[in-house]
Coordinates of C-alpha atoms in Angstrom, one line a residue:
Chain H
X1112 CA 36.6 77.4 14.0
X1113 CA 39.5 79.7 15.0
X1114 CA 42.9 78.4 16.0
X1115 CA 43.0 77.9 20.0
X1116 CA 44.3 80.9 21.8
X1117 CA 46.2 80.9 25.1
X1118 CA 46.1 84.2 27.4
X1119 CA 48.5 84.6 30.1
X1120 CA 47.1 86.3 33.1
X1121 CA 50.0 85.7 35.5
X1122 CA 53.4 84.0 35.2
X1123 CA 55.4 84.7 38.3
X1124 CA 56.2 82.4 41.2
X1125 CA 55.5 82.8 44.9
X1126 CA 54.0 86.0 46.3
X1127 CA 52.0 88.2 44.1
X1128 CA 53.2 91.8 43.5
X1129 CA 51.7 94.6 41.7
X1130 CA 53.5 93.8 38.5
X1131 CA 54.3 90.2 39.1
X1132 CA 50.9 88.0 38.9
X1133 CA 51.1 84.5 40.1
X1134 CA 50.1 81.6 37.6
X1135 CA 46.7 81.8 35.7
X1136 CA 46.0 81.2 32.1
X1137 CA 43.0 81.3 29.8
X1138 CA 42.7 78.6 27.0
X1139 CA 40.3 79.2 24.3
X1140 CA 39.8 75.9 22.5
X1141 CA 36.9 74.6 20.3
X1142 CA 34.4 76.9 21.8
X1143 CA 35.5 76.3 25.3
X1144 CA 37.1 78.8 27.6
X1145 CA 39.3 77.0 30.2
X1146 CA 41.0 78.4 33.2
X1147 CA 44.3 76.9 34.1
X1148 CA 45.5 77.6 37.7
X1149 CA 44.2 80.5 39.8
X1150 CA 46.6 82.5 41.9
X1151 CA 45.5 85.4 44.1
X1152 CA 44.0 88.2 42.1
X1153 CA 43.3 86.1 39.0
X1154 CA 39.7 87.5 38.8
X1155 CA 41.1 90.9 38.5
X1156 CA 43.4 90.0 35.7
X1157 CA 40.3 88.3 34.0
X1158 CA 38.4 91.5 34.1
X1159 CA 41.5 93.4 32.7
X1160 CA 41.3 91.0 29.9
X1161 CA 37.6 91.3 29.6
X1162 CA 37.2 87.7 29.8
X1163 CA 33.5 86.5 29.9
X1164 CA 33.2 84.9 33.4
X1165 CA 30.1 83.0 32.4
X1166 CA 31.9 81.2 29.6
X1167 CA 34.2 79.3 32.1
X1168 CA 32.8 76.0 33.0
X1169 CA 36.1 74.0 33.6
X1170 CA 39.0 75.2 36.0
X1171 CA 42.2 73.0 36.1
X1172 CA 44.3 73.3 39.2
X1173 CA 47.8 72.0 38.7
X1174 CA 48.7 71.6 42.5
X1175 CA 48.0 73.1 45.9
X1176 CA 50.7 75.8 46.3
X1177 CA 49.2 79.2 46.9
X1178 CA 50.4 80.9 43.9
X1179 CA 48.4 78.5 41.7
X1180 CA 45.1 78.3 43.8
X1181 CA 44.6 81.1 46.4
X1182 CA 42.4 83.0 43.8
X1183 CA 40.1 80.2 43.4
X1184 CA 37.7 80.7 46.3
X1185 CA 37.5 84.3 45.5
X1186 CA 36.5 83.5 41.7
X1187 CA 33.9 81.0 42.9
X1188 CA 32.4 83.5 45.2
X1189 CA 32.4 86.0 42.6
X1190 CA 30.5 83.6 40.3
X1191 CA 28.1 83.4 43.2
X1192 CA 27.6 87.2 43.4
X1193 CA 27.0 87.2 39.6
X1194 CA 24.1 84.9 40.1
X1195 CA 25.8 82.1 38.0
X1196 CA 23.4 79.3 37.3
X1197 CA 25.3 76.7 35.3
X1198 CA 27.4 74.1 36.7
X1199 CA 31.3 74.6 37.3
X1200 CA 33.8 71.9 37.1
X1201 CA 36.9 72.1 39.2
X1202 CA 39.9 69.7 38.5
X1203 CA 42.6 69.6 41.1
X1204 CA 44.5 67.4 43.6
X1205 CA 42.6 65.8 46.5
X1206 CA 41.7 68.3 49.2
X1207 CA 40.6 71.1 46.9
X1208 CA 37.0 70.3 47.6
X1209 CA 37.5 70.5 51.4
X1210 CA 39.4 73.8 51.0
X1211 CA 36.5 75.4 49.0
X1212 CA 33.6 73.9 50.8
X1213 CA 34.9 74.9 54.3
X1214 CA 35.2 78.5 53.2
X1215 CA 31.8 78.6 51.6
X1216 CA 30.3 77.0 54.7
X1217 CA 31.9 79.2 57.3
X1218 CA 30.9 82.3 55.3
X1219 CA 27.5 80.9 54.8
X1220 CA 28.0 81.5 51.0
X1221 CA 27.0 78.3 49.5
X1222 CA 26.7 78.9 45.7
X1223 CA 23.4 78.7 44.1
X1224 CA 25.1 76.9 41.2
X1225 CA 26.6 73.6 41.5
X1226 CA 30.4 72.8 41.8
X1227 CA 31.7 69.5 40.6
X1228 CA 34.9 68.8 42.1
X1229 CA 37.1 66.3 40.2
X1230 CA 39.7 65.3 42.7
X1231 CA 42.9 63.8 41.2
X1232 CA 45.4 61.5 42.8
X1233 CA 46.6 59.3 40.0
X1234 CA 50.4 59.2 39.3
X1235 CA 49.7 58.1 35.7
X1236 CA 48.3 60.3 32.8
X1237 CA 44.4 60.1 32.7
X1238 CA 41.6 61.9 30.7
X1239 CA 39.7 64.1 32.9
X1240 CA 37.6 65.8 30.4
X1241 CA 36.4 64.8 27.0
X1242 CA 33.7 65.8 24.5
X1243 CA 33.2 65.4 20.8
X1244 CA 35.7 68.1 20.0
X1245 CA 38.6 67.9 22.3
X1246 CA 40.1 66.0 25.5
X1247 CA 42.1 67.0 28.5
X1248 CA 44.5 64.6 30.2
X1249 CA 46.8 65.0 33.1
X1250 CA 50.6 65.2 32.8
X1251 CA 52.0 63.9 36.0
X1252 CA 54.7 66.2 37.2
X1253 CA 57.4 66.1 39.8
X1254 CA 57.2 68.8 42.5
X1255 CA 57.3 69.2 46.2
X1256 CA 53.6 68.4 46.4
X1257 CA 51.2 66.3 44.1
X1258 CA 51.2 68.1 40.6
X1259 CA 49.7 67.6 37.4
X1260 CA 50.2 69.4 34.1
X1261 CA 47.5 69.3 31.5
X1262 CA 47.4 68.3 28.0
X1263 CA 44.8 69.9 25.9
X1264 CA 44.1 68.0 22.7
X1265 CA 41.6 68.9 19.8
X1266 CA 40.0 66.1 18.0
X1267 CA 40.2 65.9 14.3
X1268 CA 37.2 68.0 13.1
X1269 CA 35.0 67.7 10.0
X1270 CA 36.3 68.5 6.5
X1271 CA 36.2 72.0 5.4
X1272 CA 33.9 73.0 2.6
X1273 CA 35.5 74.2 -0.7
X1274 CA 32.9 76.8 -1.5
X1275 CA 34.3 77.4 -5.0
X1276 CA 34.1 73.8 -5.8
X1277 CA 30.9 73.2 -4.4
X1278 CA 29.5 76.0 -6.6
X1279 CA 31.0 74.7 -9.6
X1280 CA 29.7 71.2 -9.0
X1281 CA 26.2 72.8 -8.6
X1282 CA 25.9 71.2 -5.0
X1283 CA 23.1 72.9 -2.9
X1284 CA 24.0 74.3 0.4
X1285 CA 21.6 71.8 2.1
X1286 CA 24.3 69.2 1.4
X1287 CA 27.3 70.9 2.7
X1288 CA 27.2 69.5 6.0
X1289 CA 26.7 66.0 4.9
X1290 CA 29.9 66.4 2.6
X1291 CA 31.9 67.9 5.4
X1292 CA 31.0 64.6 7.4
X1293 CA 32.4 62.6 4.3
X1294 CA 29.2 61.6 2.6
X1295 CA 28.9 61.8 -1.2
X1296 CA 25.9 64.0 -2.3
X1297 CA 23.9 64.5 -5.3
X1298 CA 23.9 67.7 -7.1
X1299 CA 21.2 69.8 -8.9
X1300 CA 21.7 67.8 -12.1
X1301 CA 21.1 64.5 -10.2
X1302 CA 24.8 63.6 -10.4
X1303 CA 26.7 62.1 -7.6
X1304 CA 29.5 64.2 -6.3
X1305 CA 32.2 62.6 -4.1
X1306 CA 32.7 64.6 -0.9
X1307 CA 36.5 64.8 -1.7
X1308 CA 35.4 66.9 -4.8
X1309 CA 33.9 69.7 -2.8
X1310 CA 35.6 69.5 0.7
X1311 CA 39.1 70.0 1.8
X1312 CA 40.9 68.0 4.7
X1313 CA 40.1 69.2 8.2
X1314 CA 42.6 71.4 10.0
X1315 CA 45.2 69.6 11.8
X1316 CA 44.0 69.2 15.5
X1317 CA 46.0 71.4 17.6
X1318 CA 47.5 70.6 21.2
X1319 CA 48.6 72.5 24.1
X1320 CA 50.7 71.2 27.0
X1321 CA 50.8 73.1 30.3
X1322 CA 53.6 72.0 32.6
X1323 CA 54.0 73.8 35.8
X1324 CA 55.4 73.2 38.4
X1325 CA 58.0 70.6 37.8
X1326 CA 61.5 69.6 38.1
X1327 CA 63.2 68.5 34.9
X1328 CA 61.1 65.4 34.0
X1329 CA 62.0 64.0 30.5
X1330 CA 59.7 61.3 30.8
X1331 CA 56.9 63.4 30.0
X1332 CA 58.2 64.0 26.6
X1333 CA 56.4 60.9 24.9
X1334 CA 53.2 62.3 26.0
X1335 CA 53.5 65.7 24.6
X1336 CA 55.3 64.6 21.5
X1337 CA 54.9 67.1 18.7
X1338 CA 52.6 69.4 20.8
X1339 CA 51.9 72.7 19.0
X1340 CA 52.4 74.8 22.1
X1341 CA 54.4 73.9 25.3
X1342 CA 54.2 76.1 28.3
X1343 CA 56.9 74.9 30.7
X1344 CA 57.9 76.5 33.9
X1345 CA 61.4 77.9 34.1
X1346 CA 61.6 79.3 37.7
X1347 CA 65.3 79.6 37.6
X1348 CA 68.3 80.1 35.3
X1349 CA 71.1 77.6 35.0
X1350 CA 73.3 79.4 37.4
X1351 CA 70.6 78.6 40.1
X1352 CA 70.2 75.1 39.2
X1353 CA 71.1 74.0 42.8
X1354 CA 67.8 75.8 43.8
X1355 CA 66.0 73.8 41.2
X1356 CA 67.2 70.6 42.9
X1357 CA 66.1 71.7 46.3
X1358 CA 62.7 73.3 45.3
X1359 CA 61.7 70.9 42.5
X1360 CA 61.7 73.4 39.8
X1361 CA 63.3 73.7 36.3
X1362 CA 65.6 76.0 34.4
X1363 CA 65.0 77.7 31.2
X1364 CA 67.5 75.4 29.5
X1365 CA 65.8 72.3 31.0
X1366 CA 62.4 73.7 29.5
X1367 CA 64.1 74.2 26.1
X1368 CA 65.5 70.5 26.3
X1369 CA 62.0 69.2 26.9
X1370 CA 60.6 71.3 24.0
X1371 CA 63.3 70.1 21.8
X1372 CA 63.1 66.4 22.8
X1373 CA 59.3 66.6 22.3
X1374 CA 59.7 68.3 19.0
X1375 CA 57.2 70.9 20.2
X1376 CA 56.3 73.7 17.8
X1377 CA 56.6 76.6 20.2
X1378 CA 57.8 77.0 23.7
X1379 CA 56.4 79.5 26.2
X1380 CA 58.4 80.0 29.4
X1381 CA 56.9 81.3 32.8
X1382 CA 56.8 80.9 36.6
X1383 CA 59.8 83.2 36.9
X1384 CA 61.3 83.7 40.1
X1385 CA 61.0 87.4 41.1
X1386 CA 64.7 87.4 41.9
X1387 CA 65.5 88.1 38.2
X1388 CA 65.2 91.6 36.8
X1389 CA 66.2 90.7 33.2
X1390 CA 63.9 87.9 31.9
X1391 CA 65.4 88.0 28.5
X1392 CA 68.2 85.6 29.8
X1393 CA 65.5 82.9 30.2
X1394 CA 64.7 83.2 26.5
X1395 CA 68.5 83.3 25.5
X1396 CA 69.1 80.2 27.7
X1397 CA 66.2 78.1 26.3
X1398 CA 67.3 79.2 22.7
X1399 CA 70.7 77.5 23.2
X1400 CA 68.5 74.2 22.6
X1401 CA 65.3 75.2 21.0
X1402 CA 64.6 77.9 18.6
X1403 CA 61.0 79.1 18.9
X1404 CA 60.7 80.6 22.5
X1405 CA 58.5 83.1 23.9
X1406 CA 58.5 84.6 27.5
X1407 CA 55.1 84.6 29.2
X1408 CA 53.9 88.1 30.1
X1409 CA 50.6 89.1 31.8
X1410 CA 48.0 90.0 29.0
X1411 CA 49.8 88.1 26.3
X1412 CA 47.7 86.2 23.9
X1413 CA 49.2 83.4 21.7
X1414 CA 47.6 81.8 18.7
X1415 CA 48.3 78.0 18.7
X1416 CA 49.1 76.9 15.2
Chain V
X473 CA 55.0 109.4 70.0
X474 CA 53.0 110.5 67.0
X475 CA 49.3 110.6 66.6
X476 CA 47.9 107.2 65.5
X477 CA 47.5 107.0 61.7
X478 CA 45.0 104.8 59.8
X479 CA 45.8 103.9 56.1
X480 CA 43.0 102.5 54.0
X481 CA 44.1 99.7 51.7
X482 CA 40.7 98.8 50.3
X483 CA 37.2 99.9 51.0
X484 CA 34.7 98.4 48.4
X485 CA 32.4 95.6 49.2
X486 CA 32.0 92.3 47.4
X487 CA 34.2 91.2 44.4
X488 CA 37.7 92.8 44.0
X489 CA 38.1 94.9 40.9
X490 CA 41.2 96.7 39.4
X491 CA 40.1 99.9 41.0
X492 CA 37.9 98.6 43.7
X493 CA 39.8 96.8 46.4
X494 CA 38.0 94.8 49.3
X495 CA 38.5 96.0 52.9
X496 CA 41.7 96.1 54.5
X497 CA 43.3 98.8 56.9
X498 CA 46.5 99.5 58.5
X499 CA 46.5 101.1 61.8
X500 CA 49.7 102.5 63.2
X501 CA 49.2 103.2 66.9
X502 CA 51.7 103.3 69.8
X503 CA 54.4 101.6 67.9
X504 CA 52.1 98.8 66.6
X505 CA 51.1 98.3 63.0
X506 CA 47.8 96.4 63.0
X507 CA 46.2 95.0 60.0
X508 CA 42.3 95.2 60.0
X509 CA 40.6 92.8 57.6
X510 CA 42.4 91.3 54.6
X511 CA 40.4 90.9 51.5
X512 CA 41.9 89.3 48.3
X513 CA 45.0 91.3 47.1
X514 CA 45.7 93.0 50.4
X515 CA 49.4 92.1 50.3
X516 CA 49.8 93.9 46.9
X517 CA 48.2 97.0 48.5
X518 CA 50.6 96.6 51.5
X519 CA 53.5 96.7 49.1
X520 CA 52.1 99.8 47.2
X521 CA 52.0 101.5 50.4
X522 CA 55.6 100.3 51.3
X523 CA 54.3 98.8 54.5
X524 CA 56.9 97.0 56.6
X525 CA 55.4 93.5 56.5
X526 CA 57.7 92.5 59.6
X527 CA 56.1 95.2 61.8
X528 CA 52.7 93.4 61.5
X529 CA 52.2 91.0 64.5
X530 CA 48.4 91.4 65.0
X531 CA 45.8 90.8 62.4
X532 CA 42.1 91.4 63.1
X533 CA 39.4 89.9 61.0
X534 CA 35.9 91.2 61.6
X535 CA 34.1 88.2 59.9
X536 CA 34.3 85.4 57.4
X537 CA 32.9 86.8 54.3
X538 CA 35.4 86.7 51.4
X539 CA 35.8 90.4 50.9
X540 CA 37.3 90.6 54.4
X541 CA 39.5 87.7 54.6
X542 CA 40.4 86.0 51.4
X543 CA 43.8 87.7 51.3
X544 CA 44.9 86.3 54.7
X545 CA 46.2 82.9 53.6
X546 CA 48.3 84.6 50.9
X547 CA 49.6 87.1 53.3
X548 CA 50.5 84.3 55.9
X549 CA 52.2 82.5 53.1
X550 CA 54.3 85.4 52.0
X551 CA 55.4 86.0 55.6
X552 CA 56.6 82.5 55.5
X553 CA 58.5 82.9 52.1
X554 CA 59.9 86.1 53.8
X555 CA 61.4 83.8 56.3
X556 CA 59.4 85.5 59.1
X557 CA 60.5 84.3 62.7
X558 CA 58.4 86.3 65.1
X559 CA 55.1 85.1 66.2
X560 CA 51.7 86.4 64.3
X561 CA 48.5 86.9 66.2
X562 CA 45.2 86.5 64.2
X563 CA 42.0 87.4 65.8
X564 CA 38.7 86.5 64.1
X565 CA 35.5 84.4 64.3
X566 CA 35.5 80.7 65.2
X567 CA 36.7 78.7 62.0
X568 CA 39.4 81.0 60.9
X569 CA 42.2 78.6 62.5
X570 CA 40.6 75.6 60.5
X571 CA 40.6 77.4 57.2
X572 CA 44.2 78.7 57.4
X573 CA 45.6 75.3 58.9
X574 CA 43.9 73.3 56.2
X575 CA 45.4 75.3 53.5
X576 CA 48.8 75.1 55.0
X577 CA 48.6 71.4 55.6
X578 CA 47.5 70.6 52.0
X579 CA 50.1 72.8 50.5
X580 CA 52.7 71.4 52.7
X581 CA 53.5 74.9 53.7
X582 CA 53.6 75.0 57.6
X583 CA 55.1 78.3 58.6
X584 CA 58.4 78.4 60.4
X585 CA 56.8 81.1 62.6
X586 CA 54.1 80.4 65.0
X587 CA 50.5 81.6 64.4
X588 CA 48.3 82.2 67.5
X589 CA 44.8 82.2 66.6
X590 CA 42.4 84.0 68.9
X591 CA 39.0 82.7 67.9
X592 CA 36.2 85.0 68.9
X593 CA 32.5 83.9 69.6
X594 CA 31.4 86.2 72.4
X595 CA 28.3 88.4 71.7
X596 CA 29.5 90.9 74.4
X597 CA 32.4 93.3 73.9
X598 CA 35.7 91.8 75.2
X599 CA 39.2 93.0 75.4
X600 CA 41.1 90.8 72.9
X601 CA 44.6 92.4 73.1
X602 CA 46.2 94.7 75.7
X603 CA 49.6 96.0 76.6
X604 CA 51.0 98.9 78.7
X605 CA 50.1 101.5 75.8
X606 CA 46.7 100.4 74.3
X607 CA 43.8 98.0 74.3
X608 CA 41.9 96.4 71.6
X609 CA 38.3 95.4 72.3
X610 CA 35.5 93.8 70.1
X611 CA 32.5 95.8 69.1
X612 CA 29.8 93.2 68.4
X613 CA 28.0 93.9 65.1
X614 CA 24.8 92.7 63.4
X615 CA 25.4 91.1 60.1
X616 CA 24.7 88.0 58.1
X617 CA 27.3 86.1 59.9
X618 CA 29.0 86.6 63.2
X619 CA 30.9 89.9 63.0
X620 CA 32.9 92.2 65.3
X621 CA 34.0 95.6 64.9
X622 CA 37.2 96.7 66.9
X623 CA 37.9 99.5 69.2
X624 CA 41.5 100.6 69.5
X625 CA 42.2 102.7 72.6
X626 CA 45.4 104.3 73.7
X627 CA 46.1 104.3 77.3
X628 CA 47.0 107.6 78.9
X629 CA 50.8 108.0 78.4
X630 CA 53.6 109.7 80.3
X631 CA 53.7 113.5 80.8
X632 CA 55.7 115.3 78.3
X633 CA 58.9 116.9 78.9
X634 CA 59.0 120.8 78.9
X635 CA 62.5 121.1 77.7
X636 CA 62.7 124.7 78.1
X637 CA 61.5 124.6 81.8
X638 CA 63.9 121.8 82.6
X639 CA 66.7 123.8 81.2
X640 CA 65.7 126.8 83.2
X641 CA 65.4 124.7 86.4
X642 CA 68.7 123.1 85.9
X643 CA 67.5 119.7 85.8
X644 CA 69.8 117.0 84.4
X645 CA 68.6 115.0 81.6
X646 CA 69.0 111.9 83.6
X647 CA 66.1 112.8 85.6
X648 CA 63.8 113.5 82.6
X649 CA 62.2 110.1 82.5
X650 CA 61.5 110.2 86.2
X651 CA 59.8 113.5 86.0
X652 CA 57.7 112.2 83.0
X653 CA 56.5 109.5 85.3
X654 CA 55.4 112.0 87.9
X655 CA 58.5 111.9 90.2
X656 CA 59.9 115.2 91.8
X657 CA 63.6 115.4 91.1
X658 CA 66.6 117.2 92.3
X659 CA 68.3 119.8 90.2
X660 CA 72.0 120.6 89.8
X661 CA 71.7 123.1 92.7
X662 CA 70.4 120.2 94.9
X663 CA 67.0 121.8 94.9
X664 CA 63.8 119.8 94.7
X665 CA 61.8 120.5 91.5
X666 CA 58.2 119.4 91.3
X667 CA 57.6 117.1 88.1
X668 CA 54.8 119.5 87.2
X669 CA 57.3 122.4 86.9
X670 CA 59.2 120.6 84.0
X671 CA 56.6 118.5 82.3
X672 CA 53.3 119.0 80.6
X673 CA 50.2 116.9 80.8
X674 CA 50.3 113.8 78.5
X675 CA 48.5 113.8 75.2
X676 CA 44.9 112.9 75.3
X677 CA 44.6 109.2 74.4
X678 CA 43.2 108.6 71.0
X679 CA 40.6 106.1 70.0
X680 CA 39.8 104.5 66.7
X681 CA 36.5 102.4 66.3
X682 CA 36.4 100.1 63.0
X683 CA 32.6 99.1 62.3
X684 CA 32.2 96.9 59.3
X685 CA 30.1 95.0 58.3
X686 CA 26.8 95.8 60.2
X687 CA 23.3 96.8 59.9
X688 CA 22.2 100.0 61.7
X689 CA 23.0 99.2 65.3
X690 CA 22.6 102.2 67.7
X691 CA 23.5 100.2 70.7
X692 CA 27.2 100.4 69.8
X693 CA 27.1 104.1 70.6
X694 CA 27.7 103.9 74.3
X695 CA 30.9 101.9 73.6
X696 CA 32.3 104.3 71.0
X697 CA 31.3 107.4 72.8
X698 CA 33.6 110.4 71.9
X699 CA 35.7 108.2 69.5
X700 CA 38.4 110.3 67.7
X701 CA 37.9 108.4 64.4
X702 CA 35.0 106.2 63.4
X703 CA 35.1 104.1 60.3
X704 CA 31.6 102.9 59.7
X705 CA 30.4 100.9 56.8
X706 CA 28.0 102.6 54.3
X707 CA 27.4 99.9 51.6
X708 CA 24.4 101.7 50.3
X709 CA 22.6 105.1 50.0
X710 CA 19.3 105.8 51.6
X711 CA 17.4 105.1 48.2
X712 CA 18.5 101.5 48.7
X713 CA 17.6 101.2 52.4
X714 CA 15.6 98.1 51.4
X715 CA 18.7 96.3 50.5
X716 CA 20.3 97.1 53.7
X717 CA 17.6 95.3 55.4
X718 CA 18.0 92.2 53.3
X719 CA 21.8 92.1 53.3
X720 CA 22.4 93.5 56.9
X721 CA 24.4 96.5 55.8
X722 CA 24.1 100.3 56.6
X723 CA 23.5 103.6 54.7
X724 CA 25.6 106.5 54.7
X725 CA 23.0 108.5 56.7
X726 CA 22.7 105.8 59.3
X727 CA 26.7 105.7 59.7
X728 CA 26.2 109.6 60.2
X729 CA 23.6 109.0 62.8
X730 CA 26.0 106.6 64.6
X731 CA 28.8 109.2 64.5
X732 CA 26.6 111.9 65.6
X733 CA 25.0 110.0 68.6
X734 CA 28.4 108.9 69.6
X735 CA 30.0 112.4 69.3
X736 CA 32.7 111.1 67.3
X737 CA 35.3 113.6 66.2
X738 CA 35.6 112.3 62.5
X739 CA 33.7 109.8 60.4
X740 CA 35.2 107.8 57.6
X741 CA 32.8 106.0 55.3
X742 CA 33.6 102.9 53.4
X743 CA 32.5 99.5 52.2
X744 CA 30.8 101.0 49.2
X745 CA 28.7 98.9 46.9
X746 CA 30.3 99.0 43.3
X747 CA 26.9 99.9 41.9
X748 CA 27.6 103.5 42.7
X749 CA 29.4 105.7 40.3
X750 CA 29.4 108.9 42.3
X751 CA 30.6 108.4 45.9
X752 CA 30.3 112.0 46.7
X753 CA 26.6 111.4 47.5
X754 CA 27.7 109.1 50.5
X755 CA 29.5 112.1 52.0
X756 CA 26.5 114.5 51.3
X757 CA 24.0 112.0 52.8
X758 CA 26.1 111.6 55.9
X759 CA 26.8 115.3 56.3
X760 CA 23.0 115.8 56.7
X761 CA 23.6 114.6 60.4
X762 CA 27.3 114.9 61.0
X763 CA 29.8 117.5 59.7
X764 CA 33.2 115.9 59.6
X765 CA 32.9 113.1 57.0
X766 CA 35.7 111.7 54.8
X767 CA 35.1 109.0 52.1
X768 CA 37.7 106.1 52.4
X769 CA 39.9 105.7 49.2
X770 CA 42.8 103.2 48.8
X771 CA 46.0 104.7 49.8
X772 CA 44.3 107.5 51.9
X773 CA 46.2 108.1 55.3
X774 CA 44.3 109.8 58.1
X775 CA 45.9 111.1 61.2
X776 CA 43.8 110.4 64.2
X777 CA 43.7 113.5 66.5

């Protein structure tokens, strides 16, 4: 299984512009393709990235500000036009179901596939999706409206086959999957081989934390401790900290502090206000407190490791 | 006053793609800048055309299919972010108010400017906007949901000054506006000058008919008789007439027949299905019955004369 990969579709705040797309991200993890937020025009960005629309079964919406969800109804309609059959799960704040269903009703465009709305209202972290390979939990944030970030956590996987060792120990390939699941096996000579002899420890499970939009909220640190990749909003630079207070956003430096306190491996900054021409300043500001910083950019793909 | 001008922002049906934008048009007529339909991403097209957002006070939505209105909430929000103060008028089918207001409410983004919703439900043509210079009336169409086209009609204007004649007749410029309003005036020698001597007849009032989406509906012909510019949808070519029947759309040839019967001066075709690679066929098909045909294209501006 590959490392998870995050693709930025849009990373600017407020109104969409030709070269400043609102928030949307694709996360490929353990065979899933998750869509996180869906600003206006997200489906066009997805086409540009040649994303397989049919692979998206779960959409996570952080909050009901337009730059994070105005593209959702269009994408849901497009799924319908594509004759989608499989169920779709949408996770987002209370009210999201009403918004989508009202538009589908008035346009007489009820979808032939089923949409399951998972409406959120808890102020505490909760697991909202889980299977045998990963879990997704909310990260309660602090913004002008009810907002959640999302923490995507791989579960520890099977041990990995040491092909060379298995060959040397004369273990038939029919036993490989057993050994990977920590069972000792019998080789072609009838001898018992401990699973540790022919397998290696599993990959470290990877984690991704998406935190947008929010004011500086250090109490999320314990939840995202040691996260492999942290996306944290940085709408403003320190020089506009007063605007953060008013609009409930964060600065690049504050994002850096969160990354540093959480001992994150890698920080991606985004949700830039379009007032700034030189985004490099965001990187410099966060680097004052945290060393591994990347600026989000439409089309950028980051391997999570 | 200039001739009215139509700018195509988008002219494809169904889902937006990077190079196939859904329906939206800007009509500049008698000092107004009208927006007609507003598919997803329209505000980005407007920026690309350098349209003055603040000049738009009236938005006309033909029907509640996504490719004609999913961009409206984003534009309304952007007006808010731009700190718009002047009122906005939105004309569209019943339900449009609920859709917009629900989203503004849930995102706690009530606008500081006032939005007047003019919800339509009549099946007969009605005048929905009028001032001293023009009127706008609905053209009831036939589609899968309640749909109106819109007929924009200039009123006959003032007579035009014949500057050379006015000079020759020694008429002071302070009398020009009186003469343009058909009043005889007194010249510098104290002699009465008939207004006809120093003015020319006013320009012929121009008309624009927007007809999308609709199946072939010849009973609109009497309403749009002699229209200067007719935009008529042509989702399909004749080879797919069966799809027209099913989806309540028209072919290029049917659009040509409407233009020919209405004795329109100029026909613009649009709302093309993305199934076609060669749009030139639409032009050829309409030209079988009507000679002055243009294919809509994002960014195309047409002078109405």
